[in-house]
Amino acid sequence: QVQLVESGGGLVQAGGSLSLSCGASGSGFKINAMGWYRQAPGKERELVATITAGNSSYYTDSAKGRFTISIDSAKNTVYLQMDSLKPEDTGVYFCKVDTYLIYLLKWQNYWGQGTQVTVSS
């Protein structure tokens, strides 16, 4: 089993910055990729950015140029630095990890509990 613990988030004014982190713990797994998703009130969960264990990153258009995703493979931790935040960035941010379970010989995704990000105008 893999457990994810998220931290960061909070309340910030438009134009400000926040940093999120998500650490994976457990045993018998290998991380393929990690990513961040967000869910605004009344909307579906949407992708923000992903990064592979090999450090290949992808950003949605809304995140490009403002957000930076990074991974510390030694710590099984992914970070999301969010700059120039806008009110429309408000939502609950979820971490997702794509793992390979070594002993069960299967791929498995896990989600974090979510952390609230609120950007005031």
C-alpha positions as protocol buffer text, in pm:
chain_id: "A"
residue {
  index: 1
  type: GLN
  ca { x: 0 y: 0 z: 0 }
}
residue {
  index: 2
  type: VAL
  ca { x: 100 y: 357 z: -65 }
}
residue {
  index: 3
  type: GLN
  ca { x: 2 y: 653 z: 148 }
}
residue {
  index: 4
  type: LEU
  ca { x: 11 y: 1012 z: 26 }
}
residue {
  index: 5
  type: VAL
  ca { x: 43 y: 1312 z: 253 }
}
residue {
  index: 6
  type: GLU
  ca { x: -15 y: 1656 z: 108 }
}
residue {
  index: 7
  type: SER
  ca { x: 84 y: 1985 z: 260 }
}
residue {
  index: 8
  type: GLY
  ca { x: 75 y: 2348 z: 164 }
}
residue {
  index: 9
  type: GLY
  ca { x: -216 y: 2541 z: 28 }
}
residue {
  index: 10
  type: GLY
  ca { x: -406 y: 2814 z: 205 }
}
residue {
  index: 11
  type: LEU
  ca { x: -538 y: 3160 z: 132 }
}
residue {
  index: 12
  type: VAL
  ca { x: -353 y: 3410 z: -84 }
}
residue {
  index: 13
  type: GLN
  ca { x: -433 y: 3727 z: -272 }
}
residue {
  index: 14
  type: ALA
  ca { x: -437 y: 3732 z: -651 }
}
residue {
  index: 15
  type: GLY
  ca { x: -85 y: 3762 z: -785 }
}
residue {
  index: 16
  type: GLY
  ca { x: 61 y: 3580 z: -488 }
}
residue {
  index: 17
  type: SER
  ca { x: 234 y: 3245 z: -460 }
}
residue {
  index: 18
  type: LEU
  ca { x: 178 y: 2914 z: -285 }
}
residue {
  index: 19
  type: SER
  ca { x: 369 y: 2592 z: -273 }
}
residue {
  index: 20
  type: LEU
  ca { x: 225 y: 2242 z: -240 }
}
residue {
  index: 21
  type: SER
  ca { x: 403 y: 1919 z: -162 }
}
residue {
  index: 22
  type: CYS
  ca { x: 296 y: 1556 z: -163 }
}
residue {
  index: 23
  type: GLY
  ca { x: 499 y: 1270 z: -25 }
}
residue {
  index: 24
  type: ALA
  ca { x: 440 y: 902 z: -91 }
}
residue {
  index: 25
  type: SER
  ca { x: 527 y: 642 z: 170 }
}
residue {
  index: 26
  type: GLY
  ca { x: 494 y: 268 z: 201 }
}
residue {
  index: 27
  type: SER
  ca { x: 685 y: -26 z: 66 }
}
residue {
  index: 28
  type: GLY
  ca { x: 707 y: -243 z: -241 }
}
residue {
  index: 29
  type: PHE
  ca { x: 633 y: 22 z: -497 }
}
residue {
  index: 30
  type: LYS
  ca { x: 804 y: 214 z: -771 }
}
residue {
  index: 31
  type: ILE
  ca { x: 682 y: 552 z: -885 }
}
residue {
  index: 32
  type: ASN
  ca { x: 621 y: 605 z: -1255 }
}
residue {
  index: 33
  type: ALA
  ca { x: 473 y: 954 z: -1239 }
}
residue {
  index: 34
  type: MET
  ca { x: 315 y: 1204 z: -1002 }
}
residue {
  index: 35
  type: GLY
  ca { x: 76 y: 1484 z: -1070 }
}
residue {
  index: 36
  type: TRP
  ca { x: -152 y: 1753 z: -939 }
}
residue {
  index: 37
  type: TYR
  ca { x: -523 y: 1791 z: -1009 }
}
residue {
  index: 38
  type: ARG
  ca { x: -770 y: 2046 z: -883 }
}
residue {
  index: 39
  type: GLN
  ca { x: -1141 y: 2061 z: -832 }
}
residue {
  index: 40
  type: ALA
  ca { x: -1324 y: 2391 z: -816 }
}
residue {
  index: 41
  type: PRO
  ca { x: -1663 y: 2413 z: -645 }
}
residue {
  index: 42
  type: GLY
  ca { x: -1931 y: 2261 z: -865 }
}
residue {
  index: 43
  type: LYS
  ca { x: -1681 y: 2146 z: -1126 }
}
residue {
  index: 44
  type: GLU
  ca { x: -1511 y: 1824 z: -1217 }
}
residue {
  index: 45
  type: ARG
  ca { x: -1159 y: 1742 z: -1112 }
}
residue {
  index: 46
  type: GLU
  ca { x: -910 y: 1857 z: -1374 }
}
residue {
  index: 47
  type: LEU
  ca { x: -544 y: 1801 z: -1446 }
}
residue {
  index: 48
  type: VAL
  ca { x: -297 y: 2076 z: -1358 }
}
residue {
  index: 49
  type: ALA
  ca { x: 46 y: 1924 z: -1419 }
}
residue {
  index: 50
  type: THR
  ca { x: 227 y: 1592 z: -1419 }
}
residue {
  index: 51
  type: ILE
  ca { x: 588 y: 1481 z: -1397 }
}
residue {
  index: 52
  type: THR
  ca { x: 751 y: 1146 z: -1455 }
}
residue {
  index: 53
  type: ALA
  ca { x: 1016 y: 983 z: -1242 }
}
residue {
  index: 54
  type: GLY
  ca { x: 1250 y: 1070 z: -1526 }
}
residue {
  index: 55
  type: ASN
  ca { x: 1167 y: 1439 z: -1479 }
}
residue {
  index: 56
  type: SER
  ca { x: 954 y: 1487 z: -1789 }
}
residue {
  index: 57
  type: SER
  ca { x: 680 y: 1737 z: -1709 }
}
residue {
  index: 58
  type: TYR
  ca { x: 351 y: 1837 z: -1865 }
}
residue {
  index: 59
  type: TYR
  ca { x: 136 y: 2142 z: -1792 }
}
residue {
  index: 60
  type: THR
  ca { x: -213 y: 2231 z: -1895 }
}
residue {
  index: 61
  type: ASP
  ca { x: -254 y: 2565 z: -2065 }
}
residue {
  index: 62
  type: SER
  ca { x: -389 y: 2725 z: -1748 }
}
residue {
  index: 63
  type: ALA
  ca { x: -75 y: 2627 z: -1556 }
}
residue {
  index: 64
  type: LYS
  ca { x: 192 y: 2699 z: -1818 }
}
residue {
  index: 65
  type: GLY
  ca { x: 422 y: 2984 z: -1733 }
}
residue {
  index: 66
  type: ARG
  ca { x: 284 y: 3024 z: -1379 }
}
residue {
  index: 67
  type: PHE
  ca { x: 319 y: 2685 z: -1211 }
}
residue {
  index: 68
  type: THR
  ca { x: 627 y: 2466 z: -1174 }
}
residue {
  index: 69
  type: ILE
  ca { x: 608 y: 2097 z: -1092 }
}
residue {
  index: 70
  type: SER
  ca { x: 912 y: 1914 z: -962 }
}
residue {
  index: 71
  type: ILE
  ca { x: 992 y: 1575 z: -817 }
}
residue {
  index: 72
  type: ASP
  ca { x: 1240 y: 1449 z: -562 }
}
residue {
  index: 73
  type: SER
  ca { x: 1262 y: 1082 z: -648 }
}
residue {
  index: 74
  type: ALA
  ca { x: 1479 y: 1004 z: -348 }
}
residue {
  index: 75
  type: LYS
  ca { x: 1204 y: 1131 z: -119 }
}
residue {
  index: 76
  type: ASN
  ca { x: 910 y: 1014 z: -336 }
}
residue {
  index: 77
  type: THR
  ca { x: 781 y: 1369 z: -317 }
}
residue {
  index: 78
  type: VAL
  ca { x: 627 y: 1597 z: -575 }
}
residue {
  index: 79
  type: TYR
  ca { x: 605 y: 1974 z: -545 }
}
residue {
  index: 80
  type: LEU
  ca { x: 394 y: 2236 z: -713 }
}
residue {
  index: 81
  type: GLN
  ca { x: 511 y: 2595 z: -701 }
}
residue {
  index: 82
  type: MET
  ca { x: 226 y: 2825 z: -798 }
}
residue {
  index: 83
  type: ASP
  ca { x: 302 y: 3185 z: -887 }
}
residue {
  index: 84
  type: SER
  ca { x: 90 y: 3469 z: -1022 }
}
residue {
  index: 85
  type: LEU
  ca { x: -217 y: 3302 z: -877 }
}
residue {
  index: 86
  type: LYS
  ca { x: -560 y: 3399 z: -1003 }
}
residue {
  index: 87
  type: PRO
  ca { x: -903 y: 3364 z: -839 }
}
residue {
  index: 88
  type: GLU
  ca { x: -988 y: 3096 z: -1094 }
}
residue {
  index: 89
  type: ASP
  ca { x: -706 y: 2882 z: -948 }
}
residue {
  index: 90
  type: THR
  ca { x: -920 y: 2837 z: -638 }
}
residue {
  index: 91
  type: GLY
  ca { x: -1010 y: 2481 z: -555 }
}
residue {
  index: 92
  type: VAL
  ca { x: -906 y: 2167 z: -378 }
}
residue {
  index: 93
  type: TYR
  ca { x: -574 y: 2040 z: -510 }
}
residue {
  index: 94
  type: PHE
  ca { x: -518 y: 1666 z: -518 }
}
residue {
  index: 95
  type: CYS
  ca { x: -195 y: 1479 z: -562 }
}
residue {
  index: 96
  type: LYS
  ca { x: -197 y: 1160 z: -769 }
}
residue {
  index: 97
  type: VAL
  ca { x: 79 y: 902 z: -797 }
}
residue {
  index: 98
  type: ASP
  ca { x: 109 y: 629 z: -1058 }
}
residue {
  index: 99
  type: THR
  ca { x: 293 y: 336 z: -909 }
}
residue {
  index: 100
  type: TYR
  ca { x: 401 y: -13 z: -994 }
}
residue {
  index: 101
  type: LEU
  ca { x: 347 y: -252 z: -703 }
}
residue {
  index: 102
  type: ILE
  ca { x: 652 y: -476 z: -713 }
}
residue {
  index: 103
  type: TYR
  ca { x: 514 y: -772 z: -517 }
}
residue {
  index: 104
  type: LEU
  ca { x: 164 y: -763 z: -665 }
}
residue {
  index: 105
  type: LEU
  ca { x: 300 y: -709 z: -1017 }
}
residue {
  index: 106
  type: LYS
  ca { x: 47 y: -447 z: -1112 }
}
residue {
  index: 107
  type: TRP
  ca { x: 7 y: -77 z: -1175 }
}
residue {
  index: 108
  type: GLN
  ca { x: -194 y: 123 z: -923 }
}
residue {
  index: 109
  type: ASN
  ca { x: -292 y: 488 z: -886 }
}
residue {
  index: 110
  type: TYR
  ca { x: -328 y: 659 z: -550 }
}
residue {
  index: 111
  type: TRP
  ca { x: -480 y: 994 z: -457 }
}
residue {
  index: 112
  type: GLY
  ca { x: -398 y: 1234 z: -177 }
}
residue {
  index: 113
  type: GLN
  ca { x: -662 y: 1372 z: 57 }
}
residue {
  index: 114
  type: GLY
  ca { x: -663 y: 1715 z: -109 }
}
residue {
  index: 115
  type: THR
  ca { x: -560 y: 2056 z: 12 }
}
residue {
  index: 116
  type: GLN
  ca { x: -757 y: 2378 z: -25 }
}
residue {
  index: 117
  type: VAL
  ca { x: -618 y: 2666 z: -226 }
}
residue {
  index: 118
  type: THR
  ca { x: -814 y: 2991 z: -216 }
}
residue {
  index: 119
  type: VAL
  ca { x: -713 y: 3294 z: -419 }
}
residue {
  index: 120
  type: SER
  ca { x: -892 y: 3615 z: -333 }
}
residue {
  index: 121
  type: SER
  ca { x: -938 y: 3898 z: -582 }
}
